[in-house]
mmCIF file of C-alpha atoms and ligand atoms in Angstrom:
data_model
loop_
_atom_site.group_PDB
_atom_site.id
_atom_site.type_symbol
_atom_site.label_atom_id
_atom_site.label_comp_id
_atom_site.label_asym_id
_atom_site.label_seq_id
_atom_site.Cartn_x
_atom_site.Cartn_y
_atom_site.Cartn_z
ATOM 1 C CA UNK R 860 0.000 0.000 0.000
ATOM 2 C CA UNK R 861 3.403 2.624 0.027
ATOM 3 C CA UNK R 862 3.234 5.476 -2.052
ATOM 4 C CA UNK R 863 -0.287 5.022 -3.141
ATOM 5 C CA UNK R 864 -1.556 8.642 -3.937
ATOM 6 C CA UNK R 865 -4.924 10.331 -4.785
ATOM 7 C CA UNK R 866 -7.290 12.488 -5.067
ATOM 8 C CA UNK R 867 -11.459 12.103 -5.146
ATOM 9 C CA UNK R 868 -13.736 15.225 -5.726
ATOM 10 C CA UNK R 869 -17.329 16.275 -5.262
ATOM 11 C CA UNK R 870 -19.223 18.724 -7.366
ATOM 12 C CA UNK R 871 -22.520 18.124 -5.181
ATOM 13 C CA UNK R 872 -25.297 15.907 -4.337
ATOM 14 C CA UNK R 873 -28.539 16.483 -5.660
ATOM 15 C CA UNK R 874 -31.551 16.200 -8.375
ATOM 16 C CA UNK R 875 -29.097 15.537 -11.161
ATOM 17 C CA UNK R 876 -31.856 13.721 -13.043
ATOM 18 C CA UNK R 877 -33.420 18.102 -13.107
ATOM 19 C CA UNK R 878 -30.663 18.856 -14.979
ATOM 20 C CA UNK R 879 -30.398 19.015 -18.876
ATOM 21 C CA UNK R 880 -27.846 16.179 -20.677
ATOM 22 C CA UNK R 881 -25.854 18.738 -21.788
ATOM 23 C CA UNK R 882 -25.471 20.305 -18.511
ATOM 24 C CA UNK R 883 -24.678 17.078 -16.699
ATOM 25 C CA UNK R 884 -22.159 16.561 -19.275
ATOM 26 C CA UNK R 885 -19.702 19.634 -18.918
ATOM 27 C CA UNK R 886 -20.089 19.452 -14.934
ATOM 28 C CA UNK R 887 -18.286 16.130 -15.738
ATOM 29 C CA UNK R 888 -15.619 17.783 -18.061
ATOM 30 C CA UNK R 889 -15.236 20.382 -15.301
ATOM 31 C CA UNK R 890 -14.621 17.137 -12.529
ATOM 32 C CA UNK R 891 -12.126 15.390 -14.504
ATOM 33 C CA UNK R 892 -10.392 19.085 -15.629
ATOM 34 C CA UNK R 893 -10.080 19.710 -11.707
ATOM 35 C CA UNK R 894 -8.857 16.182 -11.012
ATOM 36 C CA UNK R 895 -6.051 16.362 -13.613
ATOM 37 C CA UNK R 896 -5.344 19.970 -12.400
ATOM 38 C CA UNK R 897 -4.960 19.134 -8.615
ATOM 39 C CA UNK R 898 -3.367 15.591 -9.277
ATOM 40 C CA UNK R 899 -0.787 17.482 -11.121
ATOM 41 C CA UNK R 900 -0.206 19.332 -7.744
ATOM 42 C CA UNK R 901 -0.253 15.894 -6.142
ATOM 43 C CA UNK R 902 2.491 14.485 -8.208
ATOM 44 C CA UNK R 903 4.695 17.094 -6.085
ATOM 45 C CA UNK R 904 3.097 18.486 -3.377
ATOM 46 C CA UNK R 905 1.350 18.284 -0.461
ATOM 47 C CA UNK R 906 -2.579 16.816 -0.062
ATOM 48 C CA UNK R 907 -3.256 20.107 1.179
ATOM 49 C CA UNK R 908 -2.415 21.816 -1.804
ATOM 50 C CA UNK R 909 -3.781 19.386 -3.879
ATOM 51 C CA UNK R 910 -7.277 19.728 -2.274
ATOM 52 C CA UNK R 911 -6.711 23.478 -2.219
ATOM 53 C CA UNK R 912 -6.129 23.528 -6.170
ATOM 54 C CA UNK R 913 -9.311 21.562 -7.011
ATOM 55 C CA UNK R 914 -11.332 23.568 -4.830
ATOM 56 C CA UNK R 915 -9.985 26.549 -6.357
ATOM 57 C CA UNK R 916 -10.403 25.389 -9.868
ATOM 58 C CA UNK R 917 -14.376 24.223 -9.003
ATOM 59 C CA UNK R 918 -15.104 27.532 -7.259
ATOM 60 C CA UNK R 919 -13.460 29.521 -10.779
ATOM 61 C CA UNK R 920 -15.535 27.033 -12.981
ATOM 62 C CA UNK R 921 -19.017 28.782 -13.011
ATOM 63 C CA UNK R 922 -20.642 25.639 -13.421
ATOM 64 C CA UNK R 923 -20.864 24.663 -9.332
ATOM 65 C CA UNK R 924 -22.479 26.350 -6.088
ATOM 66 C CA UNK R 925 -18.963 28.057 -4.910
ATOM 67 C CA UNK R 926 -17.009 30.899 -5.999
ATOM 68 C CA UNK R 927 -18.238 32.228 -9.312
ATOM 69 C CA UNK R 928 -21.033 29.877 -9.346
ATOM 70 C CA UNK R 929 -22.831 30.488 -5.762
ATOM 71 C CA UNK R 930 -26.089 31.190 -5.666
ATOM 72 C CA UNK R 931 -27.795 33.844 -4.222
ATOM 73 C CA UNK R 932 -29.019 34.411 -0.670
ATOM 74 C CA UNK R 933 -32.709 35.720 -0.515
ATOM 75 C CA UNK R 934 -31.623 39.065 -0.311
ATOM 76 C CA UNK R 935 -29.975 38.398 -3.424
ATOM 77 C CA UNK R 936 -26.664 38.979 -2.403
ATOM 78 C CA UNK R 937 -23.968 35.932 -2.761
ATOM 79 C CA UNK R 938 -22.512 34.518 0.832
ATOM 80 C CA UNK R 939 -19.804 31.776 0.761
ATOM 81 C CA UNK R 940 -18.569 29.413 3.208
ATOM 82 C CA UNK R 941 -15.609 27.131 2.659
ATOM 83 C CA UNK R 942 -12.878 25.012 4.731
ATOM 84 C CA UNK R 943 -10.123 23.315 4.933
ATOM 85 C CA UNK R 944 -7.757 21.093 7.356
ATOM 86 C CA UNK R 945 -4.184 19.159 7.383
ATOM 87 C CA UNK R 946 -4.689 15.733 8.842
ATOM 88 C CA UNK R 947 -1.191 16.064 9.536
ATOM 89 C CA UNK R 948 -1.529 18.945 12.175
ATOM 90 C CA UNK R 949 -4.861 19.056 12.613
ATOM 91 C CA UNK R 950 -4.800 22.767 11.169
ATOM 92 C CA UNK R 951 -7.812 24.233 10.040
ATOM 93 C CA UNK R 952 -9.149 27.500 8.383
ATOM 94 C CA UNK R 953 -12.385 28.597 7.585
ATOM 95 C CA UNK R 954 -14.319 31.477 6.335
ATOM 96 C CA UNK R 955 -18.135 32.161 6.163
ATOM 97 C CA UNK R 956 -20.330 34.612 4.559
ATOM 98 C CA UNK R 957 -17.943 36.227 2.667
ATOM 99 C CA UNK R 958 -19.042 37.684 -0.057
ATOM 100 C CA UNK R 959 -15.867 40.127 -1.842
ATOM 101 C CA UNK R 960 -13.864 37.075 -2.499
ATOM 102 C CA UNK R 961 -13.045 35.169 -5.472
ATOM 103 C CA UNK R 962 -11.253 32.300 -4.064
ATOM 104 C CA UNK R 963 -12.961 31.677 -0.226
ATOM 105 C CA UNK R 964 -10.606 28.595 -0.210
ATOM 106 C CA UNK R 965 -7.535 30.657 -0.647
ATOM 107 C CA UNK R 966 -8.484 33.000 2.286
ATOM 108 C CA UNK R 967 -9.634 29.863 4.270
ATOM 109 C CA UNK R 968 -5.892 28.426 3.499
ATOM 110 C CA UNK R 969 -4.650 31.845 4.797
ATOM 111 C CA UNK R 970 -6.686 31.263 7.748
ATOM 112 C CA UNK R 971 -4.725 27.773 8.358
ATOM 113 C CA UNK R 972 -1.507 29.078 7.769
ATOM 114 C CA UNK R 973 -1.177 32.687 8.732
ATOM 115 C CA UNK R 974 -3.421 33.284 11.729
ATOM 116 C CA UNK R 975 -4.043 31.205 15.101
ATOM 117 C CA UNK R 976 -7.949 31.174 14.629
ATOM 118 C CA UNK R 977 -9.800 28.332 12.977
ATOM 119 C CA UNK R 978 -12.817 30.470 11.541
ATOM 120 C CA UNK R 979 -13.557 33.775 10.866
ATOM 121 C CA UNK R 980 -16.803 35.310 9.239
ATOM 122 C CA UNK R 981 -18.518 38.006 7.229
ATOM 123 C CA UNK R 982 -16.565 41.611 7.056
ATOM 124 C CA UNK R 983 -14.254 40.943 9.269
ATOM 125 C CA UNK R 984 -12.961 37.882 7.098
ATOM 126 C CA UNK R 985 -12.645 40.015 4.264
ATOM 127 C CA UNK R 986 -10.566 42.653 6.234
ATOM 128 C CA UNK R 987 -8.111 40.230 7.367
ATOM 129 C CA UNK R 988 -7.731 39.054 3.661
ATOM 130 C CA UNK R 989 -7.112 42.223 2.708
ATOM 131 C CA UNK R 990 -4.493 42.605 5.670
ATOM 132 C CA UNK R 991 -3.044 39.612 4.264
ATOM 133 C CA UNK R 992 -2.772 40.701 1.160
ATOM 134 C CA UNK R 993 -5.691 39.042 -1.133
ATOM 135 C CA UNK R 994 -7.740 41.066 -3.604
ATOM 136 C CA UNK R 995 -11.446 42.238 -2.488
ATOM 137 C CA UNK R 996 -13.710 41.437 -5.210
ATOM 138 C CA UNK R 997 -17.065 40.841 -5.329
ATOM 139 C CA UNK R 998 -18.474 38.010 -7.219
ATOM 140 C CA UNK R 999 -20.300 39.184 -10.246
ATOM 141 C CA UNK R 1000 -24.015 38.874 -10.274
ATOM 142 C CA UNK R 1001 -25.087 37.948 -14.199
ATOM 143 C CA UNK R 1002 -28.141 38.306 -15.579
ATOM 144 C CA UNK R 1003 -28.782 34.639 -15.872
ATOM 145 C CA UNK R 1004 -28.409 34.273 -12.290
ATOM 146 C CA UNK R 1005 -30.820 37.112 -11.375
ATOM 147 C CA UNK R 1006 -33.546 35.476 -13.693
ATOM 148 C CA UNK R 1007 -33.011 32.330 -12.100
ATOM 149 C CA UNK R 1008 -33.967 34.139 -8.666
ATOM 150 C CA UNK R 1009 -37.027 35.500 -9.895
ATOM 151 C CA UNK R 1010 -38.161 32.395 -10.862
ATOM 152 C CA UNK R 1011 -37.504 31.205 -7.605
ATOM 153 C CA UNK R 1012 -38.454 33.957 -5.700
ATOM 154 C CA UNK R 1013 -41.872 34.126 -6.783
ATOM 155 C CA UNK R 1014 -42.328 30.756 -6.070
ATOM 156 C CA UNK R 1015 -41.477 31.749 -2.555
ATOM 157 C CA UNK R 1016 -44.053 34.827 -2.759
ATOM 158 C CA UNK R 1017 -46.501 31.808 -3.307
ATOM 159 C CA UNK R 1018 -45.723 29.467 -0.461
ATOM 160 C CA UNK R 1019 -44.152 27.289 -2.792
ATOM 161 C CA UNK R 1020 -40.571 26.921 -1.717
ATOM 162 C CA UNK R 1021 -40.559 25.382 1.517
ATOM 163 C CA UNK R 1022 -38.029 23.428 3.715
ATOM 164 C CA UNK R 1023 -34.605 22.622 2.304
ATOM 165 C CA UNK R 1024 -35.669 19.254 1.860
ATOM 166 C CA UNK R 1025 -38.428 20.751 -0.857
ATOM 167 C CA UNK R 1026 -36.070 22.657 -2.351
ATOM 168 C CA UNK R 1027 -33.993 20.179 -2.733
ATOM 169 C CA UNK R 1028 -36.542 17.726 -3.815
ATOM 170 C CA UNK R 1029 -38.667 20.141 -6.290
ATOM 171 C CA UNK R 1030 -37.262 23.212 -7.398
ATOM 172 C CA UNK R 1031 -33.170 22.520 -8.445
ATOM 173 C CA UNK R 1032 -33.790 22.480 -11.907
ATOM 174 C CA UNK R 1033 -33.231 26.016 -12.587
ATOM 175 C CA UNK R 1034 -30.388 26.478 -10.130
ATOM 176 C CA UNK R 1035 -26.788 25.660 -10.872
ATOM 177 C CA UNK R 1036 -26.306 24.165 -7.386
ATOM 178 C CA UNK R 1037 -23.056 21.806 -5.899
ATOM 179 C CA UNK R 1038 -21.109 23.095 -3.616
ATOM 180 C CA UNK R 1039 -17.523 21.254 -4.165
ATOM 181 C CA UNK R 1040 -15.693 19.083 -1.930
ATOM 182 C CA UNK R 1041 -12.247 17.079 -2.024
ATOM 183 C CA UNK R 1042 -9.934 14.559 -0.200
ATOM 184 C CA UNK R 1043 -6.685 13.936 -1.137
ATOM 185 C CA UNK R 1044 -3.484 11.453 0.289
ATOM 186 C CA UNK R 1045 0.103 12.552 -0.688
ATOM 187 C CA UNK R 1046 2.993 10.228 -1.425
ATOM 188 C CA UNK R 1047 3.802 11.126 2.673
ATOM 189 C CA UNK R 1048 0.332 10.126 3.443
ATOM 190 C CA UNK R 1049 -0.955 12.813 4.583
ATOM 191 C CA UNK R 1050 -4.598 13.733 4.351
ATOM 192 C CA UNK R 1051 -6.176 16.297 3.648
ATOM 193 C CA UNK R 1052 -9.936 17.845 3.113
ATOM 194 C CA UNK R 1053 -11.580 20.975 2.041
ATOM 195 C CA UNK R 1054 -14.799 22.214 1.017
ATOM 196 C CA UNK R 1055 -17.018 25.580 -0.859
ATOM 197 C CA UNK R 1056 -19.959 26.418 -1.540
ATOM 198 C CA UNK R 1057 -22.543 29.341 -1.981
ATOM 199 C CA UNK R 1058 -24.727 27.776 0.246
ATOM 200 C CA UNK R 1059 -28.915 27.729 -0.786
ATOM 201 C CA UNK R 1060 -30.468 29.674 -2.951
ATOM 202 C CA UNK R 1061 -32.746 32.001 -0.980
ATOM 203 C CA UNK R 1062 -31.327 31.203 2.175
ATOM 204 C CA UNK R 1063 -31.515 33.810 4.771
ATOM 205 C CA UNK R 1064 -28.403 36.247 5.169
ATOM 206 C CA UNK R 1065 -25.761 35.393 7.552
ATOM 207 C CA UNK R 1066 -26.568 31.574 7.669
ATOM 208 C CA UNK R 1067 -23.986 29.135 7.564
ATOM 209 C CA UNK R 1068 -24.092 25.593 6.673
ATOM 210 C CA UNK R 1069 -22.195 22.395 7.318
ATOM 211 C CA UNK R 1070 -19.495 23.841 4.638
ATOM 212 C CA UNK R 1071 -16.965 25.321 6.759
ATOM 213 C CA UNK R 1072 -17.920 23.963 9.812
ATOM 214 C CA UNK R 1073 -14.991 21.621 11.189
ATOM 215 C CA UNK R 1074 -16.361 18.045 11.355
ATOM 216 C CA UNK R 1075 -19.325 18.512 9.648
ATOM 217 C CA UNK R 1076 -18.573 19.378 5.902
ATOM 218 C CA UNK R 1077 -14.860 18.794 6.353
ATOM 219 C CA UNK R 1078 -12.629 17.030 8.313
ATOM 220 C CA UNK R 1079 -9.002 15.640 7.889
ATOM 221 C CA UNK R 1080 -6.732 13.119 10.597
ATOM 222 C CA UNK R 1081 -4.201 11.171 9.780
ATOM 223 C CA UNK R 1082 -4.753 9.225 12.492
ATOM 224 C CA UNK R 1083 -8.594 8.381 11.356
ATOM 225 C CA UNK R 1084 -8.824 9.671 7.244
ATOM 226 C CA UNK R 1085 -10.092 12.724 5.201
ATOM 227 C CA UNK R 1086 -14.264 13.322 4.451
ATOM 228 C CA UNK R 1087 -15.951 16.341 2.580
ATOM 229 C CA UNK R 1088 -19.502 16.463 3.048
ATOM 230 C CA UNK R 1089 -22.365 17.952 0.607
ATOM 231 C CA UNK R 1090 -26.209 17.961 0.836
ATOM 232 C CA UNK R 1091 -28.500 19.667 3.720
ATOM 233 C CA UNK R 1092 -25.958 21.262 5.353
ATOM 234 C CA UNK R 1093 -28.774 21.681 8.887
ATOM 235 C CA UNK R 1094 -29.050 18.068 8.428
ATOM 236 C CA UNK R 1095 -25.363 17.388 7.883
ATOM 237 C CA UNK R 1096 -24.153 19.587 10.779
ATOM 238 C CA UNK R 1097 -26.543 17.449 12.876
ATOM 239 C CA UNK R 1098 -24.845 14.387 12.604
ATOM 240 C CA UNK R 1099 -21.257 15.718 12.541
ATOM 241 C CA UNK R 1100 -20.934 13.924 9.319
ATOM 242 C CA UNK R 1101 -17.052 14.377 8.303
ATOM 243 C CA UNK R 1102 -16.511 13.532 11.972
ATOM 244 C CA UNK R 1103 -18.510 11.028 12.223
ATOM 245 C CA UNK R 1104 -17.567 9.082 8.662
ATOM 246 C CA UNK R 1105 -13.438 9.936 9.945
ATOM 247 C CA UNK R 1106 -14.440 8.098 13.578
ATOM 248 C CA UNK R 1107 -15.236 4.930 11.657
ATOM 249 C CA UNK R 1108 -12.454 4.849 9.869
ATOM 250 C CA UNK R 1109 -10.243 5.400 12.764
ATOM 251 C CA UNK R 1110 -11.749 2.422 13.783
ATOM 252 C CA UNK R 1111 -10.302 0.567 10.518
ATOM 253 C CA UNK R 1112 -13.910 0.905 8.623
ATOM 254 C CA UNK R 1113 -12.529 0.944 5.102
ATOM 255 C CA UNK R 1114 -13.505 4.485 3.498
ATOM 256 C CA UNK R 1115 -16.164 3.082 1.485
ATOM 257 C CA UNK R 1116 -17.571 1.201 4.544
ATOM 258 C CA UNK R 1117 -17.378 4.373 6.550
ATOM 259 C CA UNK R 1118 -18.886 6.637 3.687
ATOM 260 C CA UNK R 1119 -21.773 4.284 3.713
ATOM 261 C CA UNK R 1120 -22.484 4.427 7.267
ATOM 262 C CA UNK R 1121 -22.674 7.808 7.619
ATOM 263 C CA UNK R 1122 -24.696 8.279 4.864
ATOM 264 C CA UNK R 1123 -27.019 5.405 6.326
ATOM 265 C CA UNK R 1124 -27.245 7.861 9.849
ATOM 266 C CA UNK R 1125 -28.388 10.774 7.575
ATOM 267 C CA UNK R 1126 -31.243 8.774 5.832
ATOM 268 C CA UNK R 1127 -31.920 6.775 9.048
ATOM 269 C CA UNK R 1128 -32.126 10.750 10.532
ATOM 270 C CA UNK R 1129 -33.707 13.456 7.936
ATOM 271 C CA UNK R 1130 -34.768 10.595 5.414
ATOM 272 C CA UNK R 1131 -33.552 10.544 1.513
ATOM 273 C CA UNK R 1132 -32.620 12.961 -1.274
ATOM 274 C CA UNK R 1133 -30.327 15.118 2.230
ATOM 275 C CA UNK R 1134 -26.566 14.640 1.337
ATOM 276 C CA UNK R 1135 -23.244 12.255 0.125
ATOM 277 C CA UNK R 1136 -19.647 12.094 1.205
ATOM 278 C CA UNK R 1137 -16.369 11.409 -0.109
ATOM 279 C CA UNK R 1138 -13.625 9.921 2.317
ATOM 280 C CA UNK R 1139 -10.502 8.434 2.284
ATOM 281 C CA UNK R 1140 -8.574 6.475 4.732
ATOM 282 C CA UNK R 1141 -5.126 5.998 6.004
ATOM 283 C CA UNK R 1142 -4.625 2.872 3.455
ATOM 284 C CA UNK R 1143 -5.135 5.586 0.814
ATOM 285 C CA UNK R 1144 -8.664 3.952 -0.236
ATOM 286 C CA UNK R 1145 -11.420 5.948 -1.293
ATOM 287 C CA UNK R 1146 -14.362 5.810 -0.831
ATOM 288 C CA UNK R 1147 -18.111 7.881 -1.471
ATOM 289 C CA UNK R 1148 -21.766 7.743 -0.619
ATOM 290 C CA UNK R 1149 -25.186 9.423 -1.214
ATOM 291 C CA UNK R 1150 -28.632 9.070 -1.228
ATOM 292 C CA UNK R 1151 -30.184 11.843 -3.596
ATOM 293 C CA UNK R 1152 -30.697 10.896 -7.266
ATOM 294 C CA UNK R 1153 -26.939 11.514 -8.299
ATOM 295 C CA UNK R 1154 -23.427 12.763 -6.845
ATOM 296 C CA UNK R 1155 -20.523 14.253 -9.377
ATOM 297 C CA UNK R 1156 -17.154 12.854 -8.267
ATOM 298 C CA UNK R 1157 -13.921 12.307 -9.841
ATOM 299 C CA UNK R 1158 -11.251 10.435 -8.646
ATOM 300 C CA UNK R 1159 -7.259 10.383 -9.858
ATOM 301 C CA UNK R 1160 -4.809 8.110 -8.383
ATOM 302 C CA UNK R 1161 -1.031 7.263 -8.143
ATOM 303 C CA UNK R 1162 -2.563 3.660 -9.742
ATOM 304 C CA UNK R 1163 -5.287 5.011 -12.563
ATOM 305 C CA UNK R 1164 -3.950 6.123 -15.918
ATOM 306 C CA UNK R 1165 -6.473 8.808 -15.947
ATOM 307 C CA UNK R 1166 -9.567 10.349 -14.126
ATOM 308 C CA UNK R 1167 -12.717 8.122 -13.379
ATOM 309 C CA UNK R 1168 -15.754 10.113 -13.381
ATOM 310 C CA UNK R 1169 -19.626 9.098 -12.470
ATOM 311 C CA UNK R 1170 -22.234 11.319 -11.225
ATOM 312 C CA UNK R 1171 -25.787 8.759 -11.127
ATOM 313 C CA UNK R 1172 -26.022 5.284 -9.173
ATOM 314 C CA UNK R 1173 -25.482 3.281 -12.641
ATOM 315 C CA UNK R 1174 -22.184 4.823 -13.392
ATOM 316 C CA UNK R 1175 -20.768 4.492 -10.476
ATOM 317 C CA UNK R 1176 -19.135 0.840 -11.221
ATOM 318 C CA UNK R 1177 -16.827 3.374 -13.594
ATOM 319 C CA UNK R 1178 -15.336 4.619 -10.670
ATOM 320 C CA UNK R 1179 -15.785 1.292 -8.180
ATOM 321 C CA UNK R 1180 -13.340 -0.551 -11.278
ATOM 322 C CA UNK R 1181 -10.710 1.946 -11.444
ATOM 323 C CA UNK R 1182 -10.204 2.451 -6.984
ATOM 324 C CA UNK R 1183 -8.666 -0.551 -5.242
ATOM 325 C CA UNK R 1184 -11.215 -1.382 -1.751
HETATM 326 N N1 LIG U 1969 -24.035 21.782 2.167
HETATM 327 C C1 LIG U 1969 -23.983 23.135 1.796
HETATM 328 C C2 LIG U 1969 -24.872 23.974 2.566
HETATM 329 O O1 LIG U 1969 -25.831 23.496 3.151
HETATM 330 O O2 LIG U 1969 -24.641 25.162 2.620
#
């Protein structure tokens, strides 16, 4: 099992079956671009830059709920949460509702490595980016994404956009939702996790999801493994699920096993169609779970000749072939 090395990604969890073909089909390009891209940081670096660099090419992409992507709060303003931790150190930074940053993973990374706090929030997270020398910027609000509120919006008006779990059941079509996640082991196998996202459409200002909550949308020991989480992030937060997934494999659960289980406790919890995981252990396995309608993952490894990539239930044997259990 020495020098195995890899990488697996989440674009989301969700009513993939909403979206168009097409649509489905460039979130894919855009998994296997980021997998290549941040295995190519892999090949030399750390599993903290590597999870760093996919993040930071998902959140760039457009075509996920983070960075350029997020969706917009019902206020319609853009809010975005993100984290990220060293298994190594147990170092963590993470940012929430920030809204003048293009990168939140790269001021959540800043967090980590230049300040002694694990999470900071709103304004004053953008001041000490500024301090630390990254560029304020806010995220540009397009015209398609401001059509895509008033769709929504007026649905609300009507009573017709209820808990998350109806909006996450019923009205996704029209959103370009996924908040991004990814776990990575370097060739010194250490782990590492990190997720973004813009959070829900029409959520209220100033609340924060699982995302860059420690143990709940992210979590990283060396000790135990490496989970990202995605789904309701209420429902996620509940059961701890990064922490919870990394506990069972600290207890030698294999990361599939442990993926599984923790997905089980959410649908056991807050029922189906709430969230998936990716994790990976200590042995370098990887390993993923959901229960909504699809999940977009990618993974690259130190023993695949190039990205696997699956998003529904009967693609995922593409991906189960290509990772050793
Ligand atoms: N899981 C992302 C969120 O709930 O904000």
């Amino acid at each position: 099992m020495t020098n195995i090395y890899g990488i697996i990604l989440h674009g989301g969890a969700g009513r993939y079956r909403l979206f168009t073909k097409e649509f489905v089909e460039k979130r894919k390009r855009e998994l296997r671009r980021a997998a290549l891209y941040a295995f190519e940081e892999l090949k030399t670096g750390s599993a903290l830059d590597a999870v760093e660099a996919a993040i930071k090419y998902m959140e760039d992409s457009g075509l996920f709920n983070a960075g350029k992507g997020s969706s917009l709060t019902i206020t319609k303003e853009i809010e975005m949460d993100a984290g990220i931790m060293d298994g190594k150190t147990l170092k963590c930074g993470a940012v929430a509702c920030v809204k003048n940053i293009k990168n939140p993973i790269k001021l959540a990374r800043l967090v980590l490595e230049k300040t002694d706090h694990i999470f900071l929030a709103g304004p004053g997270a953008e001041k000490v980016a500024e301090i630390l020398g990254m560029k304020i910027e806010p995220i540009k609000i397009t015209p398609e994404k401001i059509r895509k509120f008033e769709r929504v919006f007026k649905l609300w008006l009507e009573g017709k956009w209820g808990t998350h779990l109806f909006r996450l059941k019923t009205l996704y079509k029209d959103f370009i939702e996924g908040t991004v996640g990814a776990v990575a082991i370097d060739k010194d196998r250490n782990i590492a996790a990190a997720t973004s996202t813009g959070g829900y459409s029409l959520k209220l200002p100033g609340r924060v999801g699982d995302t860059p909550l420690v143990g709940c949308g992210f979590y990283a020991d060396n000790s135990a493994g490496g989970a990202s989480a995605t789904g309701v992030g209420e429902y996620l937060t509940l059961i701890f699920a990064c922490k919870t997934a990394c506990d069972f494999m600290r207890q030698g659960v294999s990361a599939m096993k442990a993926a599984e289980a923790t997905i089980d406790i959410l649908t056991r919890r807050f029922g189906p169609h709430t969230g998936g995981i990716i994790t990976v252990d200590p042995m370098g396995r990887i390993g993923f779970a959901y229960n909504t309608e699809g999940m977009g993952k990618s993974i690259m490894t130190s023993y695949m000749g190039e990205p696997a990539v699956a998003v529904f239930p009967e693609e995922d044997h593409i991906i189960l072939k290509s990772i050793k259990k």
